[in-house]
JSON list of C-alpha atoms in Angstrom, two decimals:
[
{"chain": "A", "resi": 1, "resn": "ARG", "atom": "CA", "xyz": [0.07, 0.24, -0.08]},
{"chain": "A", "resi": 2, "resn": "SER", "atom": "CA", "xyz": [2.68, 2.39, 0.68]},
{"chain": "A", "resi": 3, "resn": "PHE", "atom": "CA", "xyz": [4.25, 2.29, -3.16]},
{"chain": "A", "resi": 4, "resn": "PRO", "atom": "CA", "xyz": [2.14, 4.34, -4.72]},
{"chain": "A", "resi": 5, "resn": "LEU", "atom": "CA", "xyz": [2.39, 7.11, -1.75]},
{"chain": "A", "resi": 6, "resn": "ILE", "atom": "CA", "xyz": [6.00, 6.86, -2.74]},
{"chain": "A", "resi": 7, "resn": "LEU", "atom": "CA", "xyz": [5.95, 6.79, -6.25]},
{"chain": "A", "resi": 8, "resn": "ILE", "atom": "CA", "xyz": [3.67, 9.96, -6.66]},
{"chain": "A", "resi": 9, "resn": "MET", "atom": "CA", "xyz": [6.17, 11.84, -3.62]},
{"chain": "A", "resi": 10, "resn": "SER", "atom": "CA", "xyz": [8.93, 11.01, -5.70]},
{"chain": "A", "resi": 11, "resn": "ILE", "atom": "CA", "xyz": [7.57, 12.20, -9.02]},
{"chain": "A", "resi": 12, "resn": "PHE", "atom": "CA", "xyz": [6.44, 15.34, -7.30]},
{"chain": "A", "resi": 13, "resn": "PHE", "atom": "CA", "xyz": [9.62, 15.73, -5.85]},
{"chain": "A", "resi": 14, "resn": "ILE", "atom": "CA", "xyz": [11.53, 15.44, -9.25]},
{"chain": "A", "resi": 15, "resn": "SER", "atom": "CA", "xyz": [9.42, 17.38, -10.98]},
{"chain": "A", "resi": 16, "resn": "CYS", "atom": "CA", "xyz": [10.02, 20.23, -8.18]},
{"chain": "A", "resi": 17, "resn": "SER", "atom": "CA", "xyz": [13.70, 20.61, -9.23]},
{"chain": "A", "resi": 18, "resn": "LYS", "atom": "CA", "xyz": [14.61, 23.60, -9.23]},
{"chain": "A", "resi": 19, "resn": "GLU", "atom": "CA", "xyz": [16.94, 25.60, -12.11]},
{"chain": "A", "resi": 20, "resn": "ALA", "atom": "CA", "xyz": [20.20, 27.46, -11.53]},
{"chain": "A", "resi": 21, "resn": "GLY", "atom": "CA", "xyz": [18.85, 30.86, -9.75]},
{"chain": "A", "resi": 22, "resn": "GLU", "atom": "CA", "xyz": [17.74, 32.99, -7.15]},
{"chain": "A", "resi": 23, "resn": "GLY", "atom": "CA", "xyz": [16.20, 31.19, -3.62]},
{"chain": "A", "resi": 24, "resn": "GLY", "atom": "CA", "xyz": [19.19, 29.19, -2.88]},
{"chain": "A", "resi": 25, "resn": "ASN", "atom": "CA", "xyz": [21.46, 29.83, -0.02]},
{"chain": "A", "resi": 26, "resn": "SER", "atom": "CA", "xyz": [24.75, 29.80, -1.89]},
{"chain": "A", "resi": 27, "resn": "SER", "atom": "CA", "xyz": [26.98, 32.20, -3.84]},
{"chain": "A", "resi": 28, "resn": "ILE", "atom": "CA", "xyz": [29.44, 33.00, -5.97]},
{"chain": "A", "resi": 29, "resn": "TYR", "atom": "CA", "xyz": [32.17, 35.36, -5.67]},
{"chain": "A", "resi": 30, "resn": "GLY", "atom": "CA", "xyz": [35.16, 37.55, -7.67]},
{"chain": "A", "resi": 31, "resn": "LYS", "atom": "CA", "xyz": [37.03, 39.83, -8.08]},
{"chain": "A", "resi": 32, "resn": "VAL", "atom": "CA", "xyz": [37.69, 42.63, -10.98]},
{"chain": "A", "resi": 33, "resn": "ILE", "atom": "CA", "xyz": [41.12, 44.27, -11.96]},
{"chain": "A", "resi": 34, "resn": "VAL", "atom": "CA", "xyz": [41.35, 46.35, -14.41]},
{"chain": "A", "resi": 35, "resn": "HIS", "atom": "CA", "xyz": [44.58, 47.15, -16.95]},
{"chain": "A", "resi": 36, "resn": "ASN", "atom": "CA", "xyz": [44.39, 50.94, -17.57]},
{"chain": "A", "resi": 37, "resn": "TYR", "atom": "CA", "xyz": [46.00, 51.21, -21.09]},
{"chain": "A", "resi": 38, "resn": "ASN", "atom": "CA", "xyz": [46.98, 54.32, -23.21]},
{"chain": "A", "resi": 39, "resn": "SER", "atom": "CA", "xyz": [44.58, 54.85, -25.94]},
{"chain": "A", "resi": 40, "resn": "SER", "atom": "CA", "xyz": [46.40, 52.83, -28.30]},
{"chain": "A", "resi": 41, "resn": "PHE", "atom": "CA", "xyz": [46.15, 49.73, -25.74]},
{"chain": "A", "resi": 42, "resn": "THR", "atom": "CA", "xyz": [50.27, 49.86, -26.21]},
{"chain": "A", "resi": 43, "resn": "GLU", "atom": "CA", "xyz": [51.42, 50.74, -23.03]},
{"chain": "A", "resi": 44, "resn": "LEU", "atom": "CA", "xyz": [49.98, 49.31, -19.58]},
{"chain": "A", "resi": 45, "resn": "ASN", "atom": "CA", "xyz": [49.77, 52.53, -17.45]},
{"chain": "A", "resi": 46, "resn": "ASP", "atom": "CA", "xyz": [49.08, 50.67, -13.89]},
{"chain": "A", "resi": 47, "resn": "ILE", "atom": "CA", "xyz": [46.97, 48.02, -13.02]},
{"chain": "A", "resi": 48, "resn": "TYR", "atom": "CA", "xyz": [44.27, 48.10, -9.88]},
{"chain": "A", "resi": 49, "resn": "ASP", "atom": "CA", "xyz": [41.30, 46.92, -7.90]},
{"chain": "A", "resi": 50, "resn": "GLY", "atom": "CA", "xyz": [37.98, 47.49, -10.53]},
{"chain": "A", "resi": 51, "resn": "ALA", "atom": "CA", "xyz": [35.61, 49.34, -7.97]},
{"chain": "A", "resi": 52, "resn": "ASP", "atom": "CA", "xyz": [32.16, 49.96, -8.41]},
{"chain": "A", "resi": 53, "resn": "GLU", "atom": "CA", "xyz": [32.41, 48.30, -12.00]},
{"chain": "A", "resi": 54, "resn": "GLU", "atom": "CA", "xyz": [29.51, 46.47, -13.43]},
{"chain": "A", "resi": 55, "resn": "VAL", "atom": "CA", "xyz": [29.28, 43.00, -12.58]},
{"chain": "A", "resi": 56, "resn": "TYR", "atom": "CA", "xyz": [25.99, 40.73, -14.44]},
{"chain": "A", "resi": 57, "resn": "ILE", "atom": "CA", "xyz": [25.44, 37.04, -13.80]},
{"chain": "A", "resi": 58, "resn": "ILE", "atom": "CA", "xyz": [23.73, 34.76, -16.06]},
{"chain": "A", "resi": 59, "resn": "TYR", "atom": "CA", "xyz": [21.33, 31.76, -14.71]},
{"chain": "A", "resi": 60, "resn": "GLY", "atom": "CA", "xyz": [21.85, 28.48, -16.23]},
{"chain": "A", "resi": 61, "resn": "ASP", "atom": "CA", "xyz": [21.07, 28.86, -20.12]},
{"chain": "A", "resi": 62, "resn": "ASP", "atom": "CA", "xyz": [18.88, 32.35, -20.25]},
{"chain": "A", "resi": 63, "resn": "LEU", "atom": "CA", "xyz": [19.43, 34.62, -22.72]},
{"chain": "A", "resi": 64, "resn": "SER", "atom": "CA", "xyz": [19.94, 37.88, -21.25]},
{"chain": "A", "resi": 65, "resn": "TYR", "atom": "CA", "xyz": [21.88, 38.73, -17.96]},
{"chain": "A", "resi": 66, "resn": "SER", "atom": "CA", "xyz": [19.40, 37.99, -14.85]},
{"chain": "A", "resi": 67, "resn": "GLU", "atom": "CA", "xyz": [21.04, 40.11, -12.02]},
{"chain": "A", "resi": 68, "resn": "ARG", "atom": "CA", "xyz": [23.26, 42.57, -12.13]},
{"chain": "A", "resi": 69, "resn": "ILE", "atom": "CA", "xyz": [25.53, 44.55, -9.34]},
{"chain": "A", "resi": 70, "resn": "ARG", "atom": "CA", "xyz": [28.50, 46.63, -9.08]},
{"chain": "A", "resi": 71, "resn": "THR", "atom": "CA", "xyz": [31.86, 45.74, -7.01]},
{"chain": "A", "resi": 72, "resn": "SER", "atom": "CA", "xyz": [32.65, 47.24, -4.04]},
{"chain": "A", "resi": 73, "resn": "TYR", "atom": "CA", "xyz": [35.58, 49.77, -3.60]},
{"chain": "A", "resi": 74, "resn": "ASN", "atom": "CA", "xyz": [38.61, 47.00, -3.45]},
{"chain": "A", "resi": 75, "resn": "GLY", "atom": "CA", "xyz": [36.82, 45.36, -7.19]},
{"chain": "A", "resi": 76, "resn": "VAL", "atom": "CA", "xyz": [35.09, 42.83, -5.21]},
{"chain": "A", "resi": 77, "resn": "PHE", "atom": "CA", "xyz": [31.48, 41.47, -5.89]},
{"chain": "A", "resi": 78, "resn": "GLU", "atom": "CA", "xyz": [29.23, 38.87, -4.63]},
{"chain": "A", "resi": 79, "resn": "PHE", "atom": "CA", "xyz": [26.33, 37.03, -6.25]},
{"chain": "A", "resi": 80, "resn": "LYS", "atom": "CA", "xyz": [23.93, 35.82, -3.44]},
{"chain": "A", "resi": 81, "resn": "TYR", "atom": "CA", "xyz": [21.04, 33.17, -2.81]},
{"chain": "A", "resi": 82, "resn": "LEU", "atom": "CA", "xyz": [22.01, 30.84, -5.44]},
{"chain": "A", "resi": 83, "resn": "ARG", "atom": "CA", "xyz": [20.24, 27.44, -6.14]},
{"chain": "A", "resi": 84, "resn": "GLN", "atom": "CA", "xyz": [22.63, 25.21, -7.78]},
{"chain": "A", "resi": 85, "resn": "GLY", "atom": "CA", "xyz": [23.45, 25.37, -11.18]},
{"chain": "A", "resi": 86, "resn": "ASN", "atom": "CA", "xyz": [25.77, 26.89, -13.85]},
{"chain": "A", "resi": 87, "resn": "TYR", "atom": "CA", "xyz": [26.42, 30.40, -14.10]},
{"chain": "A", "resi": 88, "resn": "THR", "atom": "CA", "xyz": [27.66, 32.83, -16.42]},
{"chain": "A", "resi": 89, "resn": "VAL", "atom": "CA", "xyz": [29.48, 35.75, -15.10]},
{"chain": "A", "resi": 90, "resn": "PHE", "atom": "CA", "xyz": [30.60, 38.92, -16.96]},
{"chain": "A", "resi": 91, "resn": "VAL", "atom": "CA", "xyz": [31.71, 42.12, -16.94]},
{"chain": "A", "resi": 92, "resn": "TYR", "atom": "CA", "xyz": [32.47, 44.53, -20.35]},
{"chain": "A", "resi": 93, "resn": "SER", "atom": "CA", "xyz": [35.93, 45.35, -21.18]},
{"chain": "A", "resi": 94, "resn": "GLU", "atom": "CA", "xyz": [37.41, 47.94, -23.46]},
{"chain": "A", "resi": 95, "resn": "ASP", "atom": "CA", "xyz": [38.44, 46.25, -27.24]},
{"chain": "A", "resi": 96, "resn": "SER", "atom": "CA", "xyz": [42.27, 45.97, -26.65]},
{"chain": "A", "resi": 97, "resn": "THR", "atom": "CA", "xyz": [42.04, 45.48, -30.74]},
{"chain": "A", "resi": 98, "resn": "LEU", "atom": "CA", "xyz": [40.41, 47.88, -31.26]},
{"chain": "A", "resi": 99, "resn": "THR", "atom": "CA", "xyz": [38.21, 46.27, -33.81]},
{"chain": "A", "resi": 100, "resn": "MET", "atom": "CA", "xyz": [35.09, 46.04, -31.86]},
{"chain": "A", "resi": 101, "resn": "PRO", "atom": "CA", "xyz": [32.30, 48.13, -33.36]},
{"chain": "A", "resi": 102, "resn": "SER", "atom": "CA", "xyz": [30.77, 48.77, -29.83]},
{"chain": "A", "resi": 103, "resn": "GLY", "atom": "CA", "xyz": [34.59, 49.24, -28.47]},
{"chain": "A", "resi": 104, "resn": "LYS", "atom": "CA", "xyz": [33.59, 46.81, -25.56]},
{"chain": "A", "resi": 105, "resn": "TYR", "atom": "CA", "xyz": [33.05, 42.59, -24.99]},
{"chain": "A", "resi": 106, "resn": "ALA", "atom": "CA", "xyz": [32.29, 40.76, -22.13]},
{"chain": "A", "resi": 107, "resn": "VAL", "atom": "CA", "xyz": [35.32, 38.88, -19.87]},
{"chain": "A", "resi": 108, "resn": "THR", "atom": "CA", "xyz": [33.36, 36.00, -18.87]},
{"chain": "A", "resi": 109, "resn": "ARG", "atom": "CA", "xyz": [33.44, 33.11, -16.46]},
{"chain": "A", "resi": 110, "resn": "GLU", "atom": "CA", "xyz": [31.75, 30.13, -16.13]},
{"chain": "A", "resi": 111, "resn": "VAL", "atom": "CA", "xyz": [30.65, 29.30, -12.45]},
{"chain": "A", "resi": 112, "resn": "LYS", "atom": "CA", "xyz": [29.44, 26.12, -11.19]},
{"chain": "A", "resi": 113, "resn": "ILE", "atom": "CA", "xyz": [27.18, 25.26, -7.37]},
{"chain": "A", "resi": 114, "resn": "THR", "atom": "CA", "xyz": [26.83, 21.53, -7.09]},
{"chain": "A", "resi": 115, "resn": "SER", "atom": "CA", "xyz": [25.66, 21.74, -3.60]},
{"chain": "A", "resi": 116, "resn": "ASN", "atom": "CA", "xyz": [23.80, 24.05, -0.81]},
{"chain": "A", "resi": 117, "resn": "ARG", "atom": "CA", "xyz": [26.00, 26.56, 1.32]},
{"chain": "A", "resi": 118, "resn": "GLN", "atom": "CA", "xyz": [28.06, 26.30, -1.34]},
{"chain": "A", "resi": 119, "resn": "THR", "atom": "CA", "xyz": [30.34, 29.97, -1.76]},
{"chain": "A", "resi": 120, "resn": "VAL", "atom": "CA", "xyz": [32.17, 29.93, -5.19]},
{"chain": "A", "resi": 121, "resn": "LYS", "atom": "CA", "xyz": [35.00, 31.78, -6.25]},
{"chain": "A", "resi": 122, "resn": "ALA", "atom": "CA", "xyz": [35.32, 32.84, -9.57]},
{"chain": "A", "resi": 123, "resn": "ASP", "atom": "CA", "xyz": [38.61, 33.53, -11.29]},
{"chain": "A", "resi": 124, "resn": "ASP", "atom": "CA", "xyz": [39.36, 36.75, -11.42]},
{"chain": "A", "resi": 125, "resn": "ILE", "atom": "CA", "xyz": [37.93, 39.03, -14.16]},
{"chain": "A", "resi": 126, "resn": "ILE", "atom": "CA", "xyz": [40.79, 41.27, -16.07]},
{"chain": "A", "resi": 127, "resn": "ILE", "atom": "CA", "xyz": [39.38, 43.90, -17.73]},
{"chain": "A", "resi": 128, "resn": "PHE", "atom": "CA", "xyz": [40.68, 46.90, -20.08]},
{"chain": "A", "resi": 129, "resn": "LYS", "atom": "CA", "xyz": [40.64, 50.72, -19.63]}
]
C-alpha cells in the first residue's frame, strides 16, 4: 500500500527540481582587476582593483543577464541566495584590439554551484580601460 504513495512523492519531488537562479543559500564571489592602457593599448599605465564596476550574472541557459551588481571599493563582488546550477558571470571591457564596433566586449567566467550552502570563487576578471 505504501508503494503508490512513494511513487507519487517521488514524482512530486522530481517535478519540483529547481533550475539555477535565486532562491538558494549559495553564493558566487570574485574580483575585477583593471589593466589601464594608453588609448592605443600599446602601453600599460597601471593595474588596480576595479572599484564600482558593473558585474552581470546569467542563470543557467537564460538568454540575457539575470542580475547586475557593482563591485565594492576593492573590486570584489558577490551574488547571493543562489541555487545549485551553472552560471555565467561577466564584466564589459574596453576592446584592446580596437576592432569591435561597440568598443567593448564581455569577459566571462563560467561557475558551477554543486551543493547547498556553497560559496564558489570565480576566477579573477581582468578588464582593459
